[in-house]
Short mmCIF file of C-alpha atoms and ligand atoms in Angstrom, two decimals:
data_model
loop_
_atom_site.label_atom_id
_atom_site.label_comp_id
_atom_site.label_asym_id
_atom_site.label_seq_id
_atom_site.Cartn_x
_atom_site.Cartn_y
_atom_site.Cartn_z
CA MET A 1 44.31 2.42 15.27
CA ASN A 2 43.54 1.30 18.83
CA THR A 3 40.54 -0.74 19.99
CA LYS A 4 38.75 2.28 21.42
CA MET A 5 38.88 4.12 18.12
CA LEU A 6 37.77 1.00 16.28
CA SER A 7 34.73 0.60 18.49
CA ILE A 8 33.83 4.29 18.12
CA LEU A 9 34.11 3.85 14.36
CA ALA A 10 31.92 0.74 14.50
CA ILE A 11 29.28 2.60 16.52
CA LEU A 12 29.35 5.57 14.12
CA LEU A 13 28.98 3.20 11.20
CA TRP A 14 26.05 1.51 12.92
CA VAL A 15 24.35 4.85 13.63
CA ALA A 16 24.88 5.94 10.01
CA THR A 17 23.41 2.67 8.70
CA ALA A 18 20.41 2.87 11.04
CA ALA A 19 19.83 6.50 10.05
CA PHE A 20 20.06 5.57 6.37
CA VAL A 21 17.59 2.69 6.72
CA GLY A 22 15.25 4.94 8.74
CA PHE A 23 15.51 7.65 6.11
CA ARG A 24 14.80 5.18 3.31
CA PHE A 25 11.85 3.77 5.28
CA MET A 26 10.32 7.28 5.33
CA THR A 27 11.14 8.45 1.81
CA GLY A 28 11.22 5.22 -0.21
CA THR A 29 12.90 5.17 -3.62
CA THR A 30 11.20 7.50 -6.06
CA VAL A 31 11.94 9.50 -9.20
CA GLU A 32 9.78 12.11 -10.90
CA ALA A 33 7.61 10.50 -13.60
CA THR A 34 7.02 12.04 -17.04
CA ASP A 35 3.45 12.91 -15.96
CA GLY A 36 4.61 14.73 -12.82
CA ARG A 37 3.68 11.97 -10.37
CA GLU A 38 6.21 10.31 -8.08
CA ALA A 39 7.35 7.05 -9.64
CA ILE A 40 8.32 4.41 -7.10
CA VAL A 41 11.23 2.37 -8.45
CA LEU A 42 10.61 -1.36 -7.97
CA GLU A 43 11.86 -4.65 -9.37
CA ALA A 44 9.44 -6.08 -11.95
CA ALA A 45 8.34 -8.86 -9.54
CA GLU A 46 7.60 -6.37 -6.75
CA ARG A 47 5.54 -4.24 -9.13
CA ASP A 48 3.66 -7.30 -10.39
CA PHE A 49 2.90 -8.29 -6.79
CA ILE A 50 1.40 -4.89 -5.92
CA LEU A 51 -0.50 -4.57 -9.23
CA THR A 52 -2.04 -8.01 -8.63
CA GLU A 53 -3.25 -6.70 -5.29
CA MET A 54 -4.66 -3.62 -7.07
CA ARG A 55 -6.67 -5.74 -9.49
CA GLY A 56 -7.96 -7.63 -6.45
CA PHE A 57 -9.18 -4.28 -5.07
CA LEU A 58 -11.01 -3.52 -8.32
CA VAL A 59 -12.69 -6.95 -8.41
CA GLY A 60 -13.65 -6.51 -4.75
CA VAL A 61 -15.20 -3.09 -5.33
CA GLN A 62 -17.36 -4.44 -8.17
CA GLU A 63 -18.43 -7.43 -6.04
CA ILE A 64 -19.35 -5.18 -3.11
CA ILE A 65 -21.48 -2.88 -5.31
CA SER A 66 -23.16 -5.90 -6.88
CA ALA A 67 -23.86 -7.52 -3.48
CA ALA A 68 -25.16 -4.19 -2.09
CA ASN A 69 -27.53 -3.92 -5.08
CA ASP A 70 -28.79 -7.44 -4.34
CA GLY A 71 -29.11 -6.64 -0.62
CA ASP A 72 -26.78 -9.58 0.09
CA MET A 73 -24.98 -8.36 3.22
CA ASP A 74 -23.23 -11.69 3.85
CA GLU A 75 -21.57 -11.43 0.45
CA VAL A 76 -20.51 -7.84 1.22
CA LYS A 77 -18.90 -9.00 4.48
CA LYS A 78 -17.11 -11.88 2.75
CA THR A 79 -15.61 -9.68 0.03
CA ALA A 80 -14.74 -6.84 2.42
CA HIS A 81 -12.91 -9.32 4.61
CA ARG A 82 -10.99 -10.71 1.62
CA ILE A 83 -9.50 -7.31 0.75
CA GLY A 84 -9.52 -5.86 4.30
CA SER A 85 -6.74 -5.67 6.89
CA ALA A 86 -6.57 -9.45 7.17
CA GLU A 87 -5.29 -9.54 3.60
CA VAL A 88 -2.22 -7.42 4.29
CA GLU A 89 0.27 -10.20 3.84
CA GLY A 90 4.02 -10.01 4.32
CA VAL A 91 5.35 -7.47 1.88
CA PRO A 92 9.11 -8.24 1.93
CA PRO A 93 11.17 -5.72 3.99
CA GLU A 94 13.26 -4.74 0.94
CA THR A 95 10.06 -3.75 -0.89
CA MET A 96 8.82 -1.86 2.19
CA LEU A 97 12.01 0.25 2.11
CA LYS A 98 11.24 1.35 -1.45
CA LEU A 99 7.71 2.54 -0.62
CA PRO A 100 7.36 6.11 0.72
CA MET A 101 5.77 6.42 4.18
CA ALA A 102 2.65 8.19 2.81
CA PHE A 103 2.16 5.33 0.32
CA LYS A 104 2.40 2.71 3.09
CA GLN A 105 -0.06 4.66 5.25
CA LEU A 106 -2.57 5.11 2.43
CA GLY A 107 -2.27 1.43 1.54
CA MET A 108 -2.91 0.26 5.13
CA SER A 109 -5.74 2.75 5.50
CA THR A 110 -7.40 1.44 2.32
CA HIS A 111 -7.32 -2.14 3.63
CA ALA A 112 -8.73 -0.91 6.97
CA GLY A 113 -11.42 1.00 5.05
CA PHE A 114 -12.71 -2.30 3.69
CA ASP A 115 -13.03 -3.54 7.29
CA ASP A 116 -15.35 -0.54 7.77
CA VAL A 117 -17.29 -1.54 4.64
CA GLY A 118 -17.74 -4.99 6.24
CA LEU A 119 -18.99 -3.39 9.46
CA ALA A 120 -21.40 -1.18 7.49
CA ALA A 121 -22.98 -4.39 6.18
CA GLU A 122 -24.48 -4.78 9.66
CA ILE A 123 -26.52 -1.64 8.92
CA GLY A 124 -27.49 -2.16 5.27
CA PRO A 125 -26.76 -1.44 1.58
CA ASP A 126 -26.84 2.38 1.90
CA ALA A 127 -24.27 2.32 4.67
CA VAL A 128 -22.13 -0.08 2.63
CA LEU A 129 -22.12 2.22 -0.42
CA GLN A 130 -21.38 5.23 1.81
CA ALA A 131 -18.36 3.49 3.37
CA LEU A 132 -17.19 2.30 -0.05
CA GLU A 133 -17.43 5.81 -1.49
CA GLU A 134 -15.34 7.19 1.38
CA ASN A 135 -12.75 4.46 1.02
CA MET A 136 -12.42 4.93 -2.73
CA SER A 137 -11.22 8.50 -2.21
CA LYS A 138 -8.00 6.81 -1.01
CA CYS A 139 -7.66 4.90 -4.31
CA ILE A 140 -7.93 8.25 -6.10
CA ALA A 141 -5.56 10.09 -3.77
CA CYS A 142 -2.85 7.48 -4.16
CA HIS A 143 -3.21 7.16 -7.94
CA GLU A 144 -2.97 10.94 -8.25
CA THR A 145 0.33 11.01 -6.41
CA TYR A 146 2.19 7.79 -7.27
CA ARG A 147 2.98 5.46 -10.11
CA PHE A 148 5.48 2.64 -10.50
CA THR A 149 8.52 2.24 -12.65
CA THR A 150 10.92 -0.68 -12.81
CA SER A 151 14.64 -0.68 -12.21
CA GLU A 152 15.24 -3.32 -14.92
C1 HEC J 1 -1.16 3.37 -1.57
C2 HEC J 1 -1.41 3.70 -2.95
C3 HEC J 1 -2.55 3.10 -3.70
C4 HEC J 1 -3.83 2.86 -3.22
C5 HEC J 1 -4.41 3.19 -1.86
C6 HEC J 1 -4.54 2.24 -4.31
N1 HEC J 1 -3.73 2.10 -5.40
FE1 HEC J 1 -4.22 1.21 -7.16
N2 HEC J 1 -2.37 1.57 -7.89
C7 HEC J 1 -1.38 2.28 -7.22
C8 HEC J 1 -0.25 2.48 -8.11
C9 HEC J 1 1.04 3.22 -7.77
C10 HEC J 1 -0.59 1.86 -9.34
C11 HEC J 1 0.25 1.82 -10.62
C12 HEC J 1 -0.10 3.05 -11.43
C13 HEC J 1 0.92 3.32 -12.52
O1 HEC J 1 2.05 2.82 -12.45
O2 HEC J 1 0.55 4.10 -13.43
C14 HEC J 1 -1.92 1.30 -9.16
C15 HEC J 1 -2.62 0.58 -10.13
C16 HEC J 1 -3.91 0.13 -9.99
C17 HEC J 1 -4.62 -0.64 -10.99
C18 HEC J 1 -4.04 -1.12 -12.32
C19 HEC J 1 -3.52 -2.55 -12.12
C20 HEC J 1 -2.70 -3.07 -13.28
O3 HEC J 1 -2.63 -4.31 -13.43
O4 HEC J 1 -2.11 -2.28 -14.02
C21 HEC J 1 -5.87 -0.85 -10.51
C22 HEC J 1 -6.99 -1.60 -11.20
C23 HEC J 1 -5.95 -0.22 -9.21
N3 HEC J 1 -4.74 0.36 -8.91
C24 HEC J 1 -7.09 -0.22 -8.41
C25 HEC J 1 -7.15 0.35 -7.14
C26 HEC J 1 -8.36 0.44 -6.35
C27 HEC J 1 -9.73 -0.02 -6.79
C28 HEC J 1 -8.00 1.02 -5.17
C29 HEC J 1 -8.85 1.35 -3.98
C30 HEC J 1 -9.73 0.37 -3.45
C31 HEC J 1 -6.57 1.29 -5.24
N4 HEC J 1 -6.10 0.87 -6.46
C32 HEC J 1 -5.87 1.86 -4.22
C33 HEC J 1 -1.42 2.72 -5.93
C34 HEC J 1 -2.51 2.64 -5.07
#
């Protein structure tokens, strides 16, 4: 095999790898769950990491409703910031590859939705609850479509 053929082979291999990574980035790693949802296959630690974030969402939602009921807009802003876009911390690239594109988009959009809840606090409790209601439709949409399963 001459050098030219070798380099063509190397380029082809590179293109195939890039295409594979791109494909995985879009589709993630999923299997059909027993309940008909798409189960994303993760390592136990990756699943624990995301579920911890989920419980943080739930705590945040309760705190925002409670603060809105008390008319405490500063508290709403504080909580919304805690679970908003600023919170999106480095999910490792190997985990990112396992998450389908639609899941990643919904996840980012949910964090951004809490930024909107924080902005609504400038207006008042009604606006806060309205923004929260809209954002929670994303919790529902994602839970309807996806679940997790572990590869171990
Ligand atoms: C991008 C998708 C997605 C979004 C958006 C999302 N979740 Fe989840 N959530 C999941 C998945 C997947 C699970 C695991 C469900 C399963 O395996 O049955 C989960 C689990 C949970 C759990 C259970 C945690 C545990 O320890 O078992 C809670 C609580 C939760 N989500 C709250 C929320 C709330 C509140 C929101 C909205 C503010 C939200 N989630 C938005 C995907 C999402």
